[in-house]
CSV table of C-alpha atoms and ligand atoms in Angstrom, one decimal:
chain,number,residue,atom,x,y,z
W,1,MET,CA,84.0,-209.4,-152.6
W,2,ALA,CA,82.3,-206.1,-153.1
W,3,LEU,CA,78.9,-206.1,-154.9
W,4,GLN,CA,78.7,-204.1,-158.1
W,5,ILE,CA,75.3,-203.7,-159.8
W,6,VAL,CA,75.0,-203.3,-163.6
W,7,ILE,CA,71.6,-202.2,-165.0
W,8,LEU,CA,71.1,-202.9,-168.7
W,9,ALA,CA,69.0,-200.1,-170.2
W,10,ALA,CA,70.3,-199.6,-173.7
W,11,GLY,CA,67.8,-201.8,-175.7
W,12,GLN,CA,65.5,-200.2,-178.2
W,13,GLY,CA,62.3,-201.8,-177.1
W,14,LYS,CA,61.0,-202.3,-180.6
W,15,ARG,CA,57.9,-204.0,-179.5
W,16,MET,CA,56.7,-200.8,-177.6
W,17,HIS,CA,56.3,-199.0,-181.0
W,18,SER,CA,57.2,-195.7,-179.3
W,19,ASP,CA,59.3,-192.6,-179.8
W,20,LEU,CA,60.1,-192.7,-176.1
W,21,PRO,CA,62.8,-195.1,-175.0
W,22,LYS,CA,61.3,-198.2,-173.4
W,23,VAL,CA,63.0,-197.7,-170.1
W,24,LEU,CA,61.4,-194.3,-169.7
W,25,HIS,CA,57.9,-195.7,-170.0
W,26,CYS,CA,56.2,-195.3,-166.6
W,27,LEU,CA,54.9,-197.9,-164.2
W,28,ALA,CA,53.0,-196.4,-161.3
W,29,GLY,CA,54.0,-193.0,-162.5
W,30,LYS,CA,57.8,-193.7,-162.4
W,31,PRO,CA,60.0,-194.7,-165.3
W,32,LEU,CA,60.9,-198.4,-165.5
W,33,LEU,CA,64.6,-197.7,-165.1
W,34,GLU,CA,63.9,-195.6,-162.0
W,35,HIS,CA,62.3,-198.5,-160.3
W,36,VAL,CA,65.4,-200.6,-160.8
W,37,ILE,CA,67.7,-197.7,-159.8
W,38,HIS,CA,65.8,-197.5,-156.5
W,39,THR,CA,66.2,-201.2,-156.0
W,40,ALA,CA,69.9,-201.0,-156.7
W,41,LEU,CA,70.3,-198.1,-154.4
W,42,SER,CA,68.8,-199.9,-151.5
W,43,LEU,CA,71.1,-202.9,-152.1
W,44,THR,CA,74.4,-201.0,-152.5
W,45,PRO,CA,73.8,-197.5,-151.2
W,46,GLN,CA,77.5,-196.8,-151.1
W,47,THR,CA,78.5,-198.1,-154.5
W,48,PRO,CA,77.1,-196.3,-157.5
W,49,SER,CA,75.5,-198.7,-159.9
W,50,ILE,CA,76.5,-198.8,-163.5
W,51,ILE,CA,73.8,-198.0,-166.0
W,52,VAL,CA,74.4,-199.1,-169.6
W,53,TYR,CA,72.3,-196.8,-171.8
W,54,GLY,CA,72.1,-196.4,-175.5
W,55,HIS,CA,69.0,-196.2,-177.7
W,56,LEU,CA,67.8,-192.6,-177.5
W,57,GLY,CA,70.3,-192.5,-174.6
W,58,HIS,CA,70.4,-188.7,-174.3
W,59,GLN,CA,66.8,-188.8,-173.2
W,60,VAL,CA,67.4,-191.5,-170.7
W,61,HIS,CA,70.4,-189.8,-169.3
W,62,ALA,CA,68.7,-186.4,-169.1
W,63,ALA,CA,65.7,-187.9,-167.3
W,64,LEU,CA,67.7,-189.7,-164.6
W,65,SER,CA,71.2,-188.3,-164.4
W,66,HIS,CA,70.5,-186.8,-161.0
W,67,TYR,CA,71.0,-190.3,-159.5
W,68,HIS,CA,74.4,-191.1,-158.1
W,69,THR,CA,75.3,-193.7,-160.7
W,70,HIS,CA,77.8,-194.3,-163.5
W,71,TRP,CA,76.5,-193.9,-167.0
W,72,ILE,CA,78.1,-196.0,-169.8
W,73,GLU,CA,77.0,-195.6,-173.3
W,74,GLN,CA,76.5,-198.7,-175.5
W,75,LYS,CA,76.7,-197.0,-178.9
W,76,GLU,CA,75.3,-199.9,-180.9
W,77,GLN,CA,72.9,-202.3,-179.4
W,78,LEU,CA,74.6,-205.5,-180.2
W,79,GLY,CA,73.0,-207.6,-177.5
W,80,THR,CA,72.9,-208.2,-173.7
W,81,GLY,CA,76.4,-209.7,-173.6
W,82,HIS,CA,77.9,-206.7,-175.5
W,83,ALA,CA,76.0,-204.4,-173.2
W,84,VAL,CA,77.6,-205.9,-170.0
W,85,GLN,CA,81.0,-205.9,-171.7
W,86,GLN,CA,80.8,-202.1,-172.0
W,87,SER,CA,80.7,-201.8,-168.2
W,88,LEU,CA,83.7,-204.0,-167.5
W,89,SER,CA,86.2,-201.1,-167.4
W,90,LYS,CA,84.4,-199.7,-164.4
W,91,ILE,CA,84.4,-203.0,-162.5
W,92,SER,CA,87.4,-204.3,-160.5
W,93,ASP,CA,88.5,-207.9,-160.9
W,94,ASP,CA,87.6,-209.0,-157.4
W,95,ASP,CA,84.0,-207.5,-157.5
W,96,ARG,CA,81.0,-209.6,-157.6
W,97,VAL,CA,78.5,-208.4,-160.3
W,98,LEU,CA,74.7,-208.4,-160.1
W,99,ILE,CA,73.1,-207.8,-163.5
W,100,LEU,CA,69.6,-206.3,-163.5
W,101,TYR,CA,67.4,-205.2,-166.4
W,102,ALA,CA,65.7,-201.9,-166.7
W,103,ASP,CA,62.8,-203.7,-168.4
W,104,VAL,CA,62.3,-206.0,-165.4
W,105,PRO,CA,61.1,-203.4,-163.0
W,106,LEU,CA,59.4,-205.2,-160.1
W,107,ILE,CA,62.2,-207.4,-158.8
W,108,SER,CA,62.0,-207.1,-155.1
W,109,ILE,CA,64.8,-206.2,-152.7
W,110,ALA,CA,63.9,-209.3,-150.6
W,111,THR,CA,64.3,-211.6,-153.5
W,112,LEU,CA,67.6,-210.2,-154.5
W,113,LYS,CA,68.9,-210.2,-150.9
W,114,LYS,CA,68.1,-213.9,-150.7
W,115,PHE,CA,69.7,-214.5,-154.1
W,116,ILE,CA,72.9,-212.8,-153.0
W,117,HIS,CA,72.9,-214.6,-149.7
W,118,ASP,CA,72.2,-218.1,-151.1
W,119,THR,CA,74.6,-217.9,-154.1
W,120,PRO,CA,78.1,-219.2,-153.2
W,121,GLU,CA,80.7,-216.5,-154.1
W,122,LYS,CA,82.5,-218.7,-156.7
W,123,ASP,CA,79.3,-219.8,-158.4
W,124,VAL,CA,77.4,-218.3,-161.3
W,125,GLY,CA,74.1,-217.4,-159.8
W,126,LEU,CA,71.0,-217.5,-162.0
W,127,LEU,CA,67.6,-216.4,-161.1
W,128,THR,CA,64.8,-218.4,-162.7
W,129,THR,CA,61.1,-218.9,-162.5
W,130,PHE,CA,58.3,-221.1,-163.9
W,131,LEU,CA,55.8,-219.5,-166.2
W,132,ALA,CA,52.6,-221.2,-167.5
W,133,ASP,CA,53.2,-219.2,-170.8
W,134,PRO,CA,57.0,-219.0,-171.1
W,135,SER,CA,56.9,-217.6,-174.7
W,136,GLY,CA,59.5,-214.9,-175.4
W,137,TYR,CA,61.8,-215.8,-172.6
W,138,GLY,CA,65.1,-217.8,-172.7
W,139,ARG,CA,64.4,-221.4,-171.5
W,140,ILE,CA,66.5,-223.2,-168.9
W,141,GLN,CA,67.8,-226.5,-170.1
W,142,ARG,CA,68.9,-229.0,-167.4
W,143,ASP,CA,70.6,-232.4,-167.5
W,144,ALA,CA,69.4,-235.6,-165.8
W,145,LYS,CA,71.0,-234.4,-162.5
W,146,LYS,CA,69.1,-231.2,-162.8
W,147,GLN,CA,72.2,-229.2,-163.4
W,148,VAL,CA,71.8,-226.2,-165.8
W,149,THR,CA,73.4,-226.9,-169.1
W,150,HIS,CA,72.2,-224.2,-171.4
W,151,ILE,CA,69.9,-221.2,-171.9
W,152,ILE,CA,68.0,-221.4,-175.2
W,153,GLU,CA,66.5,-218.2,-176.5
W,154,GLU,CA,63.0,-218.4,-177.9
W,155,LYS,CA,64.2,-217.7,-181.5
W,156,GLU,CA,66.7,-220.7,-181.3
W,157,ALA,CA,64.4,-223.1,-179.5
W,158,SER,CA,62.9,-226.2,-181.1
W,159,ALA,CA,59.3,-227.0,-180.6
W,160,LYS,CA,60.2,-229.4,-177.8
W,161,GLU,CA,62.5,-226.8,-176.1
W,162,LYS,CA,59.7,-224.3,-176.2
W,163,THR,CA,57.6,-226.5,-173.9
W,164,ILE,CA,60.2,-225.9,-171.1
W,165,ASN,CA,58.4,-223.8,-168.5
W,166,GLU,CA,61.5,-222.7,-166.5
W,167,ILE,CA,62.7,-219.4,-167.8
W,168,ASN,CA,65.8,-217.2,-167.5
W,169,THR,CA,64.8,-214.0,-165.6
W,170,GLY,CA,68.0,-212.4,-167.1
W,171,ILE,CA,69.3,-211.7,-163.5
W,172,TYR,CA,72.7,-213.1,-162.8
W,173,LEU,CA,75.3,-212.9,-159.9
W,174,LEU,CA,78.9,-213.9,-160.6
W,175,PRO,CA,82.5,-212.9,-160.1
W,176,ALA,CA,83.6,-210.0,-162.3
W,177,SER,CA,86.7,-212.1,-163.3
W,178,TYR,CA,84.4,-214.6,-165.1
W,179,LEU,CA,82.8,-211.9,-167.1
W,180,LYS,CA,86.2,-210.4,-168.0
W,181,LYS,CA,87.3,-213.8,-169.3
W,182,TRP,CA,84.1,-214.9,-171.1
W,183,LEU,CA,82.5,-211.8,-172.6
W,184,PRO,CA,85.3,-211.1,-175.1
W,185,GLN,CA,84.9,-214.6,-176.4
W,186,LEU,CA,81.1,-214.2,-177.2
W,187,GLN,CA,80.1,-214.9,-180.8
W,188,ALA,CA,77.1,-213.3,-182.5
W,189,ASP,CA,76.4,-216.6,-184.4
W,190,ASN,CA,72.7,-216.9,-183.5
W,191,ALA,CA,69.3,-216.1,-184.9
W,192,GLN,CA,69.4,-212.4,-183.9
W,193,ALA,CA,73.1,-211.9,-184.7
W,194,GLU,CA,73.6,-210.5,-181.2
W,195,TYR,CA,76.1,-211.1,-178.4
W,196,TYR,CA,74.0,-213.0,-176.0
W,197,LEU,CA,74.7,-212.7,-172.3
W,198,THR,CA,73.0,-216.1,-171.9
W,199,ASP,CA,76.1,-217.7,-173.5
W,200,ILE,CA,78.1,-217.2,-170.3
W,201,ILE,CA,76.3,-220.4,-169.1
W,202,LYS,CA,78.0,-222.3,-171.9
W,203,PHE,CA,81.4,-221.1,-170.6
W,204,ALA,CA,80.6,-221.9,-167.0
W,205,VAL,CA,79.6,-225.5,-168.0
W,206,GLU,CA,82.8,-225.9,-170.0
W,207,GLU,CA,84.9,-224.7,-167.1
W,208,LYS,CA,83.0,-226.8,-164.6
W,209,ILE,CA,81.9,-223.8,-162.6
W,210,HIS,CA,78.9,-224.5,-160.6
W,211,ILE,CA,75.7,-222.8,-161.6
W,212,HIS,CA,73.5,-222.0,-158.6
W,213,THR,CA,69.9,-221.3,-159.5
W,214,SER,CA,67.4,-219.5,-157.2
W,215,GLU,CA,63.7,-219.7,-158.0
W,216,VAL,CA,61.5,-216.7,-157.8
W,217,THR,CA,58.1,-217.7,-156.6
W,218,VAL,CA,56.1,-214.6,-157.5
W,219,ALA,CA,56.5,-214.5,-161.3
W,220,GLU,CA,55.4,-210.8,-161.6
W,221,GLU,CA,58.7,-209.8,-160.0
W,222,VAL,CA,60.6,-211.0,-163.0
W,223,LEU,CA,58.2,-210.4,-165.8
W,224,GLY,CA,59.8,-208.3,-168.5
W,225,VAL,CA,58.1,-205.3,-170.1
W,226,ASN,CA,58.6,-205.8,-173.9
W,227,ASP,CA,55.2,-204.4,-175.1
W,228,ARG,CA,52.5,-202.2,-173.7
W,229,ALA,CA,50.2,-205.1,-172.8
W,230,GLN,CA,52.9,-206.5,-170.5
W,231,LEU,CA,53.4,-203.0,-169.1
W,232,ALA,CA,49.7,-202.8,-168.3
W,233,HIS,CA,49.7,-206.2,-166.7
W,234,LEU,CA,52.5,-205.3,-164.4
W,235,GLU,CA,50.8,-201.9,-163.6
W,236,ARG,CA,47.7,-203.8,-162.4
W,237,TYR,CA,49.8,-206.3,-160.4
W,238,TYR,CA,51.6,-203.4,-158.7
W,239,GLN,CA,48.4,-201.5,-158.0
W,240,GLU,CA,46.7,-204.5,-156.5
W,241,LYS,CA,49.7,-205.1,-154.2
W,242,MET,CA,49.6,-201.5,-153.1
W,243,ALA,CA,45.9,-201.6,-152.4
W,244,GLU,CA,46.3,-204.7,-150.4
W,245,GLN,CA,49.1,-203.2,-148.3
W,246,PHE,CA,47.0,-200.1,-147.5
W,247,MET,CA,44.0,-202.2,-146.6
W,248,ARG,CA,46.1,-204.2,-144.2
W,249,GLN,CA,47.2,-200.9,-142.6
W,250,GLY,CA,43.6,-199.9,-141.8
W,251,VAL,CA,42.4,-198.1,-145.0
W,252,THR,CA,39.0,-198.9,-146.4
W,253,LEU,CA,38.9,-199.0,-150.2
W,254,ALA,CA,35.5,-199.1,-151.8
W,255,ASP,CA,37.1,-201.2,-154.6
W,256,PRO,CA,40.8,-202.2,-154.3
W,257,ARG,CA,40.8,-202.5,-158.1
W,258,ARG,CA,39.8,-198.9,-158.6
W,259,ILE,CA,42.6,-196.9,-156.9
W,260,ASP,CA,45.9,-195.9,-158.5
W,261,ILE,CA,48.9,-195.1,-156.5
W,262,ARG,CA,51.7,-193.4,-158.4
W,263,GLY,CA,54.1,-192.1,-155.9
W,264,GLU,CA,55.2,-192.1,-152.2
W,265,VAL,CA,51.9,-192.3,-150.4
W,266,THR,CA,51.2,-192.4,-146.7
W,267,ILE,CA,47.7,-193.0,-145.4
W,268,GLY,CA,46.5,-192.9,-141.8
W,269,ARG,CA,44.1,-195.1,-140.0
W,270,ASP,CA,40.4,-195.3,-140.7
W,271,VAL,CA,40.7,-193.5,-144.0
W,272,SER,CA,37.9,-194.3,-146.4
W,273,ILE,CA,38.6,-194.0,-150.2
W,274,ASP,CA,35.9,-194.3,-152.8
W,275,VAL,CA,36.4,-195.5,-156.3
W,276,ASN,CA,38.6,-194.2,-159.1
W,277,VAL,CA,40.9,-192.2,-156.9
W,278,ILE,CA,44.4,-191.3,-158.1
W,279,LEU,CA,47.2,-190.5,-155.7
W,280,GLU,CA,50.3,-189.1,-157.3
W,281,GLY,CA,53.7,-187.9,-156.1
W,282,ARG,CA,54.2,-187.3,-152.4
W,283,VAL,CA,50.8,-187.6,-150.8
W,284,ILE,CA,50.0,-187.8,-147.1
W,285,ILE,CA,46.5,-188.5,-145.9
W,286,GLY,CA,45.7,-188.0,-142.2
W,287,ASP,CA,43.6,-190.3,-140.0
W,288,GLY,CA,39.9,-190.4,-140.6
W,289,CYS,CA,39.9,-188.7,-143.9
W,290,ILE,CA,37.1,-189.5,-146.4
W,291,ILE,CA,38.1,-189.3,-150.1
W,292,GLY,CA,35.2,-189.1,-152.5
W,293,PRO,CA,35.1,-190.8,-155.9
W,294,HIS,CA,37.0,-189.6,-159.0
W,295,THR,CA,39.4,-187.5,-156.9
W,296,ILE,CA,43.0,-186.8,-157.8
W,297,LEU,CA,45.5,-185.9,-155.0
W,298,ARG,CA,48.9,-184.9,-156.3
W,299,ASN,CA,51.8,-183.8,-154.0
W,300,THR,CA,49.2,-183.0,-151.3
W,301,VAL,CA,49.0,-183.2,-147.5
W,302,LEU,CA,45.6,-183.7,-145.8
W,303,GLY,CA,45.3,-183.3,-142.0
W,304,LYS,CA,43.0,-185.4,-139.9
W,305,GLY,CA,39.4,-185.8,-140.7
W,306,VAL,CA,39.4,-184.0,-144.0
W,307,GLU,CA,36.5,-184.7,-146.3
W,308,ILE,CA,37.1,-184.5,-150.0
W,309,LYS,CA,33.9,-184.8,-152.1
W,310,ALA,CA,33.6,-186.3,-155.5
W,311,ASN,CA,35.5,-185.1,-158.6
W,312,SER,CA,38.0,-182.8,-156.8
W,313,VAL,CA,41.5,-182.2,-158.0
W,314,LEU,CA,44.1,-181.2,-155.5
W,315,ASP,CA,47.7,-180.4,-156.6
W,316,GLY,CA,50.4,-179.1,-154.3
W,317,ALA,CA,47.9,-178.3,-151.5
W,318,GLU,CA,48.2,-178.4,-147.7
W,319,VAL,CA,44.8,-179.0,-146.2
W,320,GLY,CA,44.3,-178.6,-142.4
W,321,ALA,CA,42.2,-180.8,-140.1
W,322,GLU,CA,38.5,-181.2,-140.8
W,323,CYS,CA,38.3,-179.2,-144.0
W,324,MET,CA,35.6,-180.0,-146.4
W,325,ILE,CA,36.5,-179.8,-150.1
W,326,GLY,CA,34.3,-180.2,-153.2
W,327,PRO,CA,32.5,-181.7,-155.0
W,328,PHE,CA,34.3,-180.4,-158.1
W,329,ALA,CA,36.8,-178.2,-156.3
W,330,ARG,CA,40.3,-177.5,-157.7
W,331,LEU,CA,43.2,-176.7,-155.4
W,332,ARG,CA,46.3,-175.7,-157.2
W,333,PRO,CA,49.9,-175.5,-156.0
W,334,GLY,CA,50.6,-173.2,-153.0
W,335,THR,CA,47.1,-173.6,-151.5
W,336,ILE,CA,47.3,-173.7,-147.8
W,337,LEU,CA,44.1,-174.2,-145.9
W,338,ALA,CA,44.0,-173.9,-142.0
W,339,GLU,CA,41.4,-176.0,-140.1
W,340,GLN,CA,37.7,-176.5,-140.9
W,341,VAL,CA,37.9,-174.5,-144.1
W,342,HIS,CA,35.1,-175.2,-146.6
W,343,VAL,CA,35.8,-175.1,-150.3
W,344,GLY,CA,32.8,-175.9,-152.4
W,345,ASN,CA,31.8,-176.7,-156.0
W,346,PHE,CA,33.5,-175.1,-158.9
W,347,VAL,CA,36.0,-173.2,-156.7
W,348,GLU,CA,39.6,-172.8,-157.8
W,349,ILE,CA,42.2,-171.7,-155.4
W,350,LYS,CA,45.9,-171.1,-156.3
W,351,ASN,CA,48.9,-169.9,-154.2
W,352,SER,CA,46.7,-168.7,-151.4
W,353,GLU,CA,46.4,-169.2,-147.6
W,354,LEU,CA,42.9,-169.4,-146.0
W,355,GLY,CA,42.4,-169.2,-142.2
W,356,ASN,CA,40.4,-171.3,-139.9
W,357,LYS,CA,36.7,-171.8,-140.7
W,358,THR,CA,36.8,-169.7,-143.8
W,359,LYS,CA,34.3,-170.6,-146.5
W,360,VAL,CA,34.4,-170.3,-150.2
W,361,ASN,CA,31.5,-172.4,-151.2
W,362,HIS,CA,30.5,-171.7,-154.8
W,363,LEU,CA,32.0,-170.8,-158.2
W,364,SER,CA,34.9,-168.6,-157.1
W,365,TYR,CA,38.5,-168.0,-158.0
W,366,VAL,CA,41.0,-167.2,-155.2
W,367,GLY,CA,44.5,-166.6,-156.5
W,368,ASP,CA,47.7,-165.1,-154.8
W,369,SER,CA,45.7,-164.3,-151.7
W,370,GLU,CA,46.0,-164.3,-148.0
W,371,VAL,CA,42.6,-164.7,-146.4
W,372,GLY,CA,42.0,-164.6,-142.6
W,373,SER,CA,39.8,-166.8,-140.5
W,374,GLU,CA,36.0,-167.0,-140.5
W,375,VAL,CA,35.7,-165.2,-143.8
W,376,ASN,CA,32.8,-165.9,-146.0
W,377,VAL,CA,33.3,-165.6,-149.7
W,378,GLY,CA,30.0,-165.6,-151.6
W,379,ALA,CA,29.2,-167.2,-154.9
W,380,GLY,CA,31.0,-166.1,-158.0
W,381,VAL,CA,33.8,-164.0,-156.3
W,382,ILE,CA,36.9,-163.4,-158.3
W,383,THR,CA,40.3,-162.1,-157.1
W,384,CYS,CA,41.6,-160.4,-160.2
W,385,ASN,CA,45.3,-161.1,-159.7
W,386,TYR,CA,46.7,-160.7,-163.1
W,387,ASP,CA,46.8,-157.6,-165.4
W,388,GLY,CA,48.4,-159.5,-168.3
W,389,ILE,CA,51.9,-158.6,-167.2
W,390,ASN,CA,52.2,-159.0,-163.5
W,391,LYS,CA,50.5,-160.9,-160.7
W,392,TYR,CA,49.3,-159.1,-157.6
W,393,LYS,CA,48.3,-160.0,-154.1
W,394,THR,CA,44.9,-159.8,-152.4
W,395,THR,CA,44.8,-159.6,-148.6
W,396,ILE,CA,41.6,-160.3,-146.7
W,397,GLY,CA,41.4,-159.9,-142.9
W,398,ASN,CA,39.4,-161.9,-140.4
W,399,ARG,CA,35.6,-162.2,-140.5
W,400,VAL,CA,35.3,-160.4,-143.8
W,401,GLN,CA,32.0,-161.0,-145.8
W,402,VAL,CA,32.5,-160.8,-149.5
W,403,GLY,CA,29.1,-160.6,-151.3
W,404,SER,CA,28.4,-162.7,-154.3
W,405,ASP,CA,29.6,-161.6,-157.7
W,406,SER,CA,32.2,-159.3,-156.4
W,407,THR,CA,35.6,-158.7,-158.0
W,408,LEU,CA,38.6,-157.8,-155.9
W,409,VAL,CA,41.2,-156.1,-158.1
W,410,ALA,CA,44.7,-156.8,-156.8
W,411,PRO,CA,46.8,-155.4,-155.3
W,412,VAL,CA,44.1,-154.8,-152.7
W,413,THR,CA,43.6,-155.2,-148.9
W,414,LEU,CA,40.3,-155.7,-147.1
W,415,HIS,CA,41.0,-155.3,-143.4
W,416,ASP,CA,39.2,-157.2,-140.6
W,417,ASP,CA,35.4,-157.2,-140.5
W,418,VAL,CA,34.9,-155.5,-143.9
W,419,TYR,CA,31.6,-156.1,-145.6
W,420,VAL,CA,31.6,-156.2,-149.4
W,421,ALA,CA,28.1,-155.7,-150.8
W,422,SER,CA,27.3,-158.1,-153.6
W,423,ALA,CA,28.4,-157.2,-157.1
W,424,THR,CA,31.1,-154.8,-155.9
W,425,THR,CA,34.3,-154.2,-157.8
W,426,VAL,CA,36.8,-153.3,-155.1
W,427,ARG,CA,39.8,-151.4,-156.5
W,428,HIS,CA,41.1,-149.7,-153.3
W,429,ASP,CA,42.0,-150.9,-149.8
W,430,VAL,CA,39.1,-151.0,-147.4
W,431,PRO,CA,39.6,-150.0,-143.7
W,432,LYS,CA,38.6,-152.3,-140.8
W,433,GLY,CA,34.9,-152.7,-140.2
W,434,ALA,CA,33.8,-150.7,-143.3
W,435,LEU,CA,31.1,-151.5,-145.9
W,436,VAL,CA,32.2,-151.2,-149.5
W,437,TYR,CA,29.8,-151.0,-152.4
W,438,ASN,CA,29.6,-149.4,-155.9
W,439,ALA,CA,27.0,-146.7,-156.1
W,440,ARG,CA,24.8,-147.8,-158.9
W,441,GLU,CA,21.3,-146.7,-159.5
W,442,GLU,CA,18.7,-149.5,-159.8
W,443,LYS,CA,15.9,-148.5,-162.2
W,444,VAL,CA,12.6,-150.3,-162.8
W,445,ARG,CA,10.4,-149.7,-165.9
W,446,GLU,CA,7.0,-151.1,-165.3
W,447,GLY,CA,5.3,-152.9,-168.2
W,448,TRP,CA,8.5,-153.0,-170.2
W,449,THR,CA,8.5,-156.7,-171.0
W,450,GLU,CA,5.1,-156.6,-172.8
W,451,GLY,CA,6.2,-153.8,-175.0
W,452,HIS,CA,9.5,-155.4,-175.8
W,453,ARG,CA,7.8,-158.7,-176.9
W,454,LYS,CA,5.3,-156.8,-179.1
W,455,LYS,CA,8.2,-155.1,-180.9
W,456,GLY,CA,9.8,-158.5,-181.5
W,457,GLY,CA,6.5,-159.7,-183.0
W,458,LYS,CA,6.0,-162.4,-180.3
R,1,UD1,C1,66.6,-211.4,-172.3
R,1,UD1,C2,67.4,-212.8,-172.3
R,1,UD1,C3,66.4,-213.9,-172.0
R,1,UD1,C4,65.5,-213.6,-170.8
R,1,UD1,C5,64.9,-212.2,-170.8
R,1,UD1,C6,64.3,-211.9,-169.5
R,1,UD1,C7,69.4,-212.6,-173.7
R,1,UD1,C8,70.0,-212.9,-175.0
R,1,UD1,N1,68.1,-213.0,-173.5
R,1,UD1,O1,65.8,-211.5,-173.5
R,1,UD1,O2,67.0,-215.1,-171.9
R,1,UD1,O3,64.6,-214.6,-170.6
R,1,UD1,O4,65.9,-211.2,-171.1
R,1,UD1,O5,63.6,-210.7,-169.4
R,1,UD1,O6,70.0,-212.0,-172.8
R,1,UD1,N2,69.9,-204.4,-173.6
R,1,UD1,C9,70.9,-203.5,-173.7
R,1,UD1,N3,71.7,-203.6,-174.9
R,1,UD1,C10,71.5,-204.4,-175.9
R,1,UD1,C11,70.3,-205.3,-175.8
R,1,UD1,C12,69.6,-205.2,-174.6
R,1,UD1,O7,71.2,-202.8,-172.8
R,1,UD1,O8,72.2,-204.4,-176.9
R,1,UD1,C13,69.0,-204.3,-172.4
R,1,UD1,C14,67.6,-203.9,-172.7
R,1,UD1,O9,67.4,-202.5,-172.5
R,1,UD1,C15,66.8,-204.7,-171.6
R,1,UD1,C16,67.7,-205.9,-171.4
R,1,UD1,O10,69.0,-205.6,-171.9
R,1,UD1,O11,66.7,-204.0,-170.4
R,1,UD1,C17,67.1,-207.2,-172.0
R,1,UD1,O12,67.1,-207.0,-173.4
R,1,UD1,P1,65.9,-207.5,-174.3
R,1,UD1,O13,66.2,-207.2,-175.7
R,1,UD1,O14,64.6,-207.1,-173.8
R,1,UD1,O15,66.1,-209.1,-174.1
R,1,UD1,P2,65.0,-210.2,-174.1
R,1,UD1,O16,64.6,-210.6,-175.5
R,1,UD1,O17,63.9,-209.8,-173.2
R,2,CA,CA1,63.2,-207.9,-172.2
């Protein structure tokens, strides 16, 4: 029997009180539905999963349609049973169907593999767990022989039934032929006037089909996101798990509760990360790096032994070995730093390459530039790369000294060993080894201050 995964993602998510469909709310920087798509992909890489989408469906589809999946619209959200029914035309009779929920994002591959392995093919497999506070979930009712007899939704449950701690995770595994037989028979005669998928248990019991239950031991894997508090709870759980994993791999975290990982992150050995660091997108941190507090690294690669000082923001940057960045530095997309480059406080670099041992230490903007090695850029230097219409390139050779408060008006080239006097506006290319300065007369008027103050009456 081939495994076919159906992901339910059509629900409105009323309790989120949001204009964004619930399944597009992010956990660790990734939409809830995308977490489940990734899980499904690793279980059945060859068979596209079926995603049932509906509420604000165009948004959901637009955000994630690049995945190799089948999209089926549930035009009206008439319940979980109705949602699965929409997918049946895409499923062959001898498939085995695994039902996942876009709002149950952290179910692990290991748990599902075990569930699939342990559930006999002809059984209805049901994943359950025990919760200290089971409110909101369907409760699992069992008979004296511990056989499942019924799933009771919270809204239908009596006070006594509400005390049952074993809950329905909503994740099922069963032959498609059962679904094709039972789903058309569902009735919406319940408190929510919905076609409940949970009613398939009733049919299984009637037809004496064995219900195999597997228990999930880590409850967070099957907690649903129905409101923003539950989303925040799962976010924290996920972050703590990631932090623990990195610590086990040899990363020192000043406080494992104050790091946020929102992407695919690789961290080398003996890396030390201070508090309130955010790692987003694809981030690679080489061995021995030191990451200062309040730093954001997004889609960035750091070579070995890089030091990032406090409050720096790096986005789309490639930083070579032993560079020193910050505090308060901003590296924007397209920044490529060779080795041992220093970028200091209040420096912004965009779409520029800087060679080995080059230093830009204070209050400068370097944009659309190619800078050689061992260059020293003084304080307050600006590459003027934009004339309001087009962007132009600045080229700076090796060992160039750019004096403080200079402006380099692109397009412009400073060849090797050029010396730019401070406060120079460079508008034309400068040949190798030349000094460039703006002839300006410096005048001094002795005693001027006293006269000026008298005029002002002070
Ligand atoms: C459901 C189960 C409950 C279980 C819980 C686990 C039913 C009737 N109840 O309740 O027993 O404990 O999940 O998390 O199945 N959806 C659709 N179309 C619809 C309705 C829902 O696609 O018409 C999707 C939602 O997007 C969501 C999932 O199905 O991903 C579950 O729906 P939701 O309304 O959140 O069900 P729960 O009340 O959580
Ligand atoms: Ca739910």
